[in-house]
Amino acid sequence: MNVNSGGKRVRRTPEEAKSLILSIASDRLSALGLEGLNISGVAKDAGMSHATVIHHFGSTGAMRKALLEKMTHDLLSDVMVALNHHEEPARVLDHLFEMLSHGGHGRLLAWLALDQQAFSPASESKGLFTDILNKIAEDSGDPVHAKQIIFLVAIAAMGKSICGDAIAGLIGINETEARQFPEWLAEHIQRI
Amino acid sequence: MNVNSGGKRVRRTPEEAKSLILSIASDRLSALGLEGLNISGVAKDAGMSHATVIHHFGSTGAMRKALLEKMTHDLLSDVMVALNHHEEPARVLDHLFEMLSHGGHGRLLAWLALDQQAFSPASESKGLFTDILNKIAEDSGDPVHAKQIIFLVAIAAMGKSICGDAIAGLIGINETEARQFPEWLAEHIQRI
DNA sequence: CCCACTATTGACATTCATGTTGATATATCT
DNA sequence: AGATATATCAACATGAATGTCAATAGTGGG
């Protein structure tokens, strides 16, 4: 849990410090949920005082925003790579679902969306997102349906990351059926 | 904002009090988002002391859980009615999306899901949910695909309620396209 | 009318997160 | 080595939310 248990004072470069902090924050997001994404807790787990965290990010909101930016960028660039490598749709979907569900990507996105701060126009990742959209639309050939399909996939991915397990449990979907879902969806999307 | 501005002390039946509190809480959820769902704020808007709210519900978490229970029940029974009236799938989907998006239904569900408290086994609405599942599976005739379809619709509905607007904005979906989405989805689901 | 019951309330205590400040330690440069 | 820059920290101040408790005030029954 605690990173720095020794008594010595550690001095990092600002980049190292920010990177460490965001890494710990990401871990806490996965382990504790959104409540774990506060300055005091993150600082404690990172083995530093909370004043240090504030020194680097300025405020709690800014830290969260930085984490969102990093996670979004990682996610989108990963999807972009998969698209450029001409992977089959099923693989891309699987990858997308996996990345959103794992580690709290989708959760953080949802949480910020619920706070009406997400997808701010100034977001650096917006360009990447539109790039992906263009790529998909270009590959599919049907721009009208493409929009609806992308919308469907996007909201489904978000919903699955947030409460996919709970809903699957309610419906009574077993392990293998759950694993097959991305493939199933990709197949039926291609038929449209 | 404030309900009781007079100086007189109002005495309600426990049922009236709970109903009023949950109503105010629902309003605050729509207006202020999840942050508005705390005892102090709700009590203030309801024109009573926060001690009264605690008296009726016991704790903040219990109040939230009660609100979730009520909203879920309202939502599911509405869907059940639509199904029993043999409305066309497009109408049912439209209705589902509308109810989840409006008034913060989906938001509260998502928030509680993020807190890993939602869909608790003891939930009274679980029975209603399985009823709906059986009804749909029975209507569709194909139990294998039915599960996947229901799963898709459920997670899509959740995702749309949380960040549908933001994603639609990113993709560049206009007003009419957005309105047509439920119909579009219903049509392609029926073809499966 | 009087009494029991309880919904309601103000005041208090507690906990916790956030943010500020001045001092200190450490890396880098000359 | 000495000086500079700044990353780090302990301590403090603040504010918000939660929960407890004893007292008060409506309500209904005898």
XYZ file of C-alpha atoms (C1' of nucleotides) in Angstrom:
444
model
C 0.000 0.000 0.000
C 2.430 2.601 1.195
C 5.263 3.303 -1.226
C 7.752 5.216 0.884
C 8.052 3.639 4.302
C 11.620 4.837 4.974
C 12.209 8.017 6.893
C 14.334 9.704 4.227
C 12.819 12.378 2.133
C 12.537 11.430 -1.546
C 12.976 14.035 -4.225
C 11.596 13.314 -7.673
C 11.483 15.258 -10.900
C 8.078 16.843 -11.448
C 7.416 14.371 -14.263
C 8.258 11.390 -12.078
C 6.139 12.720 -9.266
C 3.118 13.345 -11.472
C 3.515 9.978 -13.130
C 3.728 8.196 -9.783
C 0.751 10.045 -8.420
C -1.399 9.281 -11.453
C -0.341 5.655 -11.336
C -1.360 5.357 -7.693
C -4.585 7.203 -8.438
C -5.349 4.743 -11.209
C -4.740 1.822 -8.857
C -7.011 3.321 -6.248
C -9.691 3.912 -8.843
C -9.676 0.218 -9.703
C -9.513 -0.975 -6.134
C -11.704 1.462 -4.244
C -13.898 2.996 -6.896
C -14.416 6.661 -7.363
C -14.368 7.431 -3.672
C -10.720 6.464 -3.640
C -9.853 9.282 -5.997
C -9.150 11.928 -3.386
C -5.968 13.763 -2.542
C -5.487 12.462 0.972
C -5.898 8.824 0.042
C -3.749 9.000 -3.053
C -1.010 10.830 -1.164
C -1.117 8.269 1.615
C -0.767 5.336 -0.774
C 1.962 7.123 -2.690
C 3.868 7.634 0.539
C 3.913 11.397 0.373
C 2.091 14.219 2.062
C -1.097 15.458 0.469
C 0.461 18.893 0.228
C 2.879 17.479 -2.325
C 0.051 16.236 -4.496
C -1.592 19.636 -4.370
C 1.741 21.218 -5.189
C 1.941 19.248 -8.439
C -1.650 19.391 -9.610
C -3.076 22.425 -7.881
C -6.325 20.883 -6.728
C -8.272 17.664 -6.480
C -10.288 18.438 -9.592
C -7.156 19.111 -11.598
C -5.653 15.796 -10.524
C -8.779 13.953 -11.582
C -8.824 15.791 -14.862
C -5.177 14.901 -15.479
C -5.913 11.267 -14.770
C -8.880 11.357 -17.132
C -6.737 12.919 -19.839
C -4.046 10.275 -19.489
C -6.461 7.343 -19.416
C -8.456 8.663 -22.343
C -5.349 9.228 -24.386
C -4.060 5.726 -23.636
C -7.404 4.204 -24.551
C -7.906 6.090 -27.790
C -4.391 5.643 -29.073
C -4.703 1.939 -28.392
C -7.908 1.764 -30.400
C -6.313 3.793 -33.168
C -3.395 1.387 -33.360
C -5.769 -1.554 -33.582
C -7.684 0.150 -36.379
C -4.560 1.016 -38.339
C -3.380 -2.571 -38.101
C -6.614 -3.585 -39.847
C -7.640 -5.914 -37.088
C -11.007 -7.565 -37.459
C -13.962 -5.704 -35.925
C -14.472 -8.382 -33.310
C -10.944 -7.896 -32.029
C -11.287 -4.127 -31.976
C -14.569 -4.325 -30.085
C -13.163 -6.815 -27.641
C -10.205 -4.586 -27.064
C -12.390 -1.542 -26.568
C -14.645 -3.275 -24.075
C -11.697 -4.720 -22.251
C -9.868 -1.434 -21.878
C -12.979 0.427 -20.776
C -13.978 -2.202 -18.252
C -10.559 -2.870 -16.843
C -8.910 -0.454 -14.497
C -11.825 1.891 -14.248
C -11.462 3.723 -17.546
C -15.161 3.742 -18.221
C -15.948 4.389 -14.600
C -13.867 7.518 -14.488
C -15.296 8.698 -17.791
C -18.798 8.081 -16.526
C -18.138 9.784 -13.266
C -16.816 12.875 -14.958
C -19.644 12.747 -17.457
C -22.073 12.682 -14.552
C -20.341 15.751 -13.239
C -20.752 17.410 -16.619
C -17.057 18.046 -16.937
C -16.051 15.273 -19.294
C -15.423 15.718 -22.982
C -14.654 19.346 -22.484
C -13.998 21.125 -25.789
C -10.439 21.823 -24.723
C -9.727 18.126 -24.292
C -6.581 17.127 -26.090
C -8.039 13.741 -26.959
C -10.954 15.100 -28.939
C -8.863 15.164 -32.085
C -7.894 11.536 -31.648
C -11.525 10.642 -31.199
C -12.610 12.295 -34.436
C -9.710 10.603 -36.181
C -11.062 7.252 -35.078
C -14.543 8.191 -36.232
C -13.302 9.153 -39.668
C -11.301 5.955 -39.939
C -14.290 3.782 -39.104
C -16.653 5.691 -41.362
C -14.130 5.421 -44.153
C -13.722 1.675 -43.651
C -17.438 0.956 -43.484
C -18.390 2.985 -46.520
C -21.874 3.850 -45.284
C -21.621 7.194 -43.479
C -25.258 7.335 -42.368
C -25.356 3.967 -40.673
C -21.778 4.421 -39.519
C -22.777 7.238 -37.204
C -25.545 5.230 -35.599
C -23.336 2.166 -35.288
C -20.544 4.137 -33.696
C -23.017 5.720 -31.333
C -24.399 2.335 -30.402
C -20.971 0.857 -29.817
C -19.826 3.825 -27.797
C -22.786 3.942 -25.424
C -22.810 0.163 -25.135
C -19.135 0.178 -24.215
C -19.740 2.807 -21.580
C -22.742 1.008 -20.137
C -20.922 -2.311 -20.103
C -17.964 -0.852 -18.278
C -20.177 0.620 -15.600
C -22.707 -2.053 -14.849
C -22.049 -4.831 -17.320
C -21.312 -7.370 -14.634
C -24.366 -6.503 -12.600
C -26.693 -6.668 -15.606
C -25.109 -9.881 -16.830
C -25.728 -11.336 -13.406
C -29.347 -10.251 -13.435
C -29.980 -11.686 -16.881
C -28.195 -14.885 -16.033
C -25.442 -14.722 -18.605
C -22.707 -17.226 -17.930
C -18.985 -16.819 -18.370
C -18.708 -18.081 -21.932
C -21.714 -16.132 -23.142
C -20.220 -13.000 -21.664
C -16.926 -13.636 -23.438
C -18.709 -14.169 -26.724
C -20.647 -10.933 -26.537
C -18.133 -8.686 -28.350
C -17.830 -11.199 -31.165
C -21.586 -11.562 -31.353
C -22.027 -7.812 -31.503
C -19.333 -7.368 -34.141
C -20.901 -10.006 -36.320
C -24.347 -8.447 -36.222
C -22.982 -4.983 -36.732
C -21.242 -6.049 -39.907
C -24.509 -7.338 -41.287
C -26.183 -3.981 -40.996
C -36.241 25.808 -3.593
C -37.261 25.856 0.043
C -40.570 24.163 0.753
C -41.418 25.329 4.247
C -40.607 28.987 4.633
C -43.097 29.622 7.421
C -42.002 29.465 11.033
C -44.611 26.893 12.085
C -43.530 23.347 12.601
C -45.118 20.918 10.148
C -45.972 17.416 11.195
C -46.401 14.767 8.525
C -47.144 11.072 8.592
C -44.007 8.998 8.130
C -45.204 8.005 4.672
C -45.780 11.605 3.634
C -42.421 12.641 4.999
C -40.548 9.885 3.213
C -42.399 10.552 -0.003
C -41.643 14.263 0.174
C -37.986 13.654 0.922
C -37.565 11.203 -1.942
C -39.325 13.589 -4.282
C -36.988 16.425 -3.349
C -34.034 14.091 -3.618
C -35.109 13.124 -7.105
C -35.391 16.769 -8.097
C -31.960 17.521 -6.746
C -30.528 14.545 -8.589
C -31.827 15.960 -11.861
C -30.781 19.515 -11.141
C -27.484 19.183 -9.344
C -26.270 15.749 -10.280
C -25.036 13.192 -7.849
C -23.396 15.688 -5.551
C -26.844 17.018 -4.723
C -27.869 13.713 -3.185
C -26.739 14.419 0.366
C -28.714 14.748 3.563
C -28.002 18.379 4.291
C -28.931 19.622 0.832
C -32.054 17.522 0.540
C -33.215 18.584 3.986
C -32.608 22.224 3.161
C -34.631 22.049 -0.060
C -37.378 20.111 1.667
C -37.587 22.814 4.321
C -36.757 20.573 7.233
C -33.761 19.910 9.401
C -31.326 17.246 8.319
C -31.956 15.462 11.596
C -35.472 14.749 10.374
C -34.200 13.099 7.235
C -31.873 10.938 9.270
C -34.759 10.095 11.589
C -36.759 8.690 8.676
C -34.073 6.912 6.728
C -31.360 6.266 9.271
C -28.412 7.331 7.165
C -27.399 8.930 3.899
C -26.762 5.579 2.264
C -30.172 4.277 3.265
C -31.848 7.353 1.778
C -30.020 6.848 -1.494
C -30.909 3.190 -1.511
C -34.563 4.010 -0.903
C -34.517 6.472 -3.783
C -32.903 3.874 -6.025
C -35.529 1.343 -5.075
C -38.369 3.720 -5.861
C -36.952 4.895 -9.170
C -36.092 1.392 -10.291
C -39.540 0.147 -9.428
C -41.180 3.002 -11.300
C -39.015 2.390 -14.332
C -39.467 -1.361 -14.500
C -43.192 -1.334 -13.909
C -43.518 1.216 -16.685
C -41.588 -1.019 -19.060
C -43.655 -4.000 -17.991
C -46.858 -2.138 -18.751
C -45.571 -1.210 -22.197
C -44.667 -4.829 -22.875
C -48.013 -6.154 -21.713
C -49.809 -3.698 -23.959
C -47.955 -5.283 -26.885
C -46.458 -2.026 -27.997
C -44.051 -2.228 -30.895
C -40.374 -2.706 -29.974
C -39.456 0.745 -31.228
C -41.918 2.318 -28.805
C -40.727 0.217 -25.911
C -37.104 1.085 -26.624
C -37.926 4.737 -26.989
C -39.781 4.641 -23.717
C -36.931 2.871 -21.970
C -34.324 5.326 -23.209
C -36.524 8.250 -22.339
C -37.187 7.124 -18.804
C -33.575 6.300 -18.118
C -32.306 9.578 -19.499
C -34.914 11.793 -17.946
C -34.793 12.715 -14.305
C -31.564 10.976 -13.568
C -32.820 7.401 -13.421
C -29.824 6.055 -15.256
C -27.510 8.381 -13.464
C -28.533 7.161 -10.056
C -28.345 3.559 -11.198
C -24.892 4.166 -12.591
C -23.734 5.963 -9.516
C -24.845 3.174 -7.256
C -23.369 0.636 -9.636
C -20.078 2.491 -9.416
C -20.331 2.191 -5.672
C -20.901 -1.537 -6.030
C -24.141 -1.370 -4.110
C -26.665 -1.501 -6.918
C -28.616 -4.554 -7.897
C -28.184 -6.045 -4.483
C -29.673 -9.527 -4.269
C -32.215 -8.320 -1.751
C -33.557 -5.731 -4.159
C -37.303 -5.893 -4.419
C -37.192 -5.009 -8.106
C -35.154 -8.027 -9.108
C -38.295 -10.076 -9.527
C -39.807 -7.461 -11.803
C -36.655 -7.470 -13.885
C -36.664 -11.217 -14.436
C -40.345 -10.983 -15.303
C -39.471 -8.540 -18.052
C -36.694 -10.789 -19.293
C -39.010 -13.785 -19.487
C -41.622 -11.739 -21.294
C -39.164 -10.569 -23.943
C -37.581 -13.990 -24.385
C -41.044 -15.468 -24.727
C -42.047 -12.913 -27.363
C -38.856 -13.248 -29.379
C -38.832 -17.026 -29.462
C -35.045 -17.320 -29.612
C -33.761 -17.614 -26.031
C -30.057 -17.664 -26.947
C -30.047 -14.449 -28.941
C -32.599 -12.951 -26.595
C -30.104 -12.876 -23.765
C -27.474 -11.123 -25.836
C -30.015 -8.708 -27.252
C -31.346 -7.835 -23.833
C -27.826 -7.386 -22.576
C -27.014 -5.093 -25.475
C -30.142 -3.027 -24.990
C -29.623 -2.756 -21.258
C -26.015 -1.605 -21.379
C -26.752 0.700 -24.305
C -29.604 2.268 -22.378
C -27.377 2.806 -19.379
C -24.562 4.260 -21.442
C -26.914 6.536 -23.329
C -28.446 7.882 -20.167
C -25.052 8.725 -18.733
C -23.127 10.209 -21.601
C -25.359 9.890 -24.635
C -25.472 13.610 -25.214
C -21.732 14.045 -24.899
C -20.977 11.190 -27.277
C -23.618 12.337 -29.735
C -21.976 15.740 -29.693
C -18.554 14.263 -30.311
C -19.752 12.142 -33.214
C -21.721 14.985 -34.689
C -25.167 13.476 -34.551
C -27.880 16.024 -35.145
C -31.252 16.324 -33.465
C -33.259 14.205 -35.893
C -30.650 11.466 -36.099
C -30.642 11.274 -32.330
C -34.424 10.981 -32.241
C -34.343 8.203 -34.817
C -31.816 6.123 -32.922
C -34.252 4.020 -30.853
C -36.263 3.223 -33.957
C -33.115 2.395 -35.883
C -31.922 0.108 -33.114
C -35.290 -1.614 -32.767
C -35.404 -2.300 -36.486
C -31.970 -3.886 -36.611
C -32.578 -5.876 -33.466
C -35.662 -7.448 -34.963
C -33.660 -8.597 -37.952
C -31.300 -10.620 -35.822
C -59.292 17.561 28.896
C -55.268 15.002 29.692
C -51.888 11.810 28.219
C -48.963 8.949 25.419
C -46.616 8.758 21.149
C -43.526 10.448 17.923
C -42.272 13.714 14.186
C -39.438 17.617 14.402
C -35.747 20.552 15.705
C -31.481 23.214 17.372
C -27.160 22.540 19.300
C -23.253 19.784 19.802
C -19.514 16.536 18.664
C -16.930 14.245 15.335
C -14.789 13.124 11.329
C -12.617 14.063 7.080
C -10.968 16.430 2.924
C -9.148 20.459 1.129
C -6.049 24.073 0.801
C -2.346 27.403 2.815
C 2.074 28.591 4.753
C 6.593 28.765 6.248
C 10.441 25.810 6.971
C 13.533 22.094 5.306
C 16.007 18.997 2.435
C 17.848 17.780 -1.974
C 19.413 18.145 -6.759
C 21.731 21.021 -10.061
C 24.743 24.606 -11.634
C 28.665 27.686 -11.319
C 32.045 24.212 -2.085
C 28.538 27.506 -2.201
C 24.369 29.281 -4.086
C 19.999 28.734 -6.284
C 15.747 26.533 -7.288
C 12.141 23.809 -5.846
C 10.259 19.355 -4.297
C 8.710 17.973 0.117
C 6.635 18.160 4.545
C 4.452 19.261 9.245
C 1.203 22.146 11.214
C -2.570 24.977 10.929
C -6.994 26.821 9.373
C -11.291 26.069 7.206
C -15.462 24.157 5.860
C -18.713 20.676 4.919
C -21.220 16.542 5.971
C -22.718 13.141 9.147
C -24.679 11.583 13.141
C -26.343 12.040 18.274
C -29.214 13.861 21.915
C -32.301 16.075 24.669
C -36.077 19.181 24.318
C -40.300 20.710 21.874
C -44.657 20.471 19.579
C -48.392 18.393 16.916
C -51.699 14.311 16.760
C -54.839 11.012 18.229
C -56.894 8.181 21.813
C -58.763 7.552 26.493
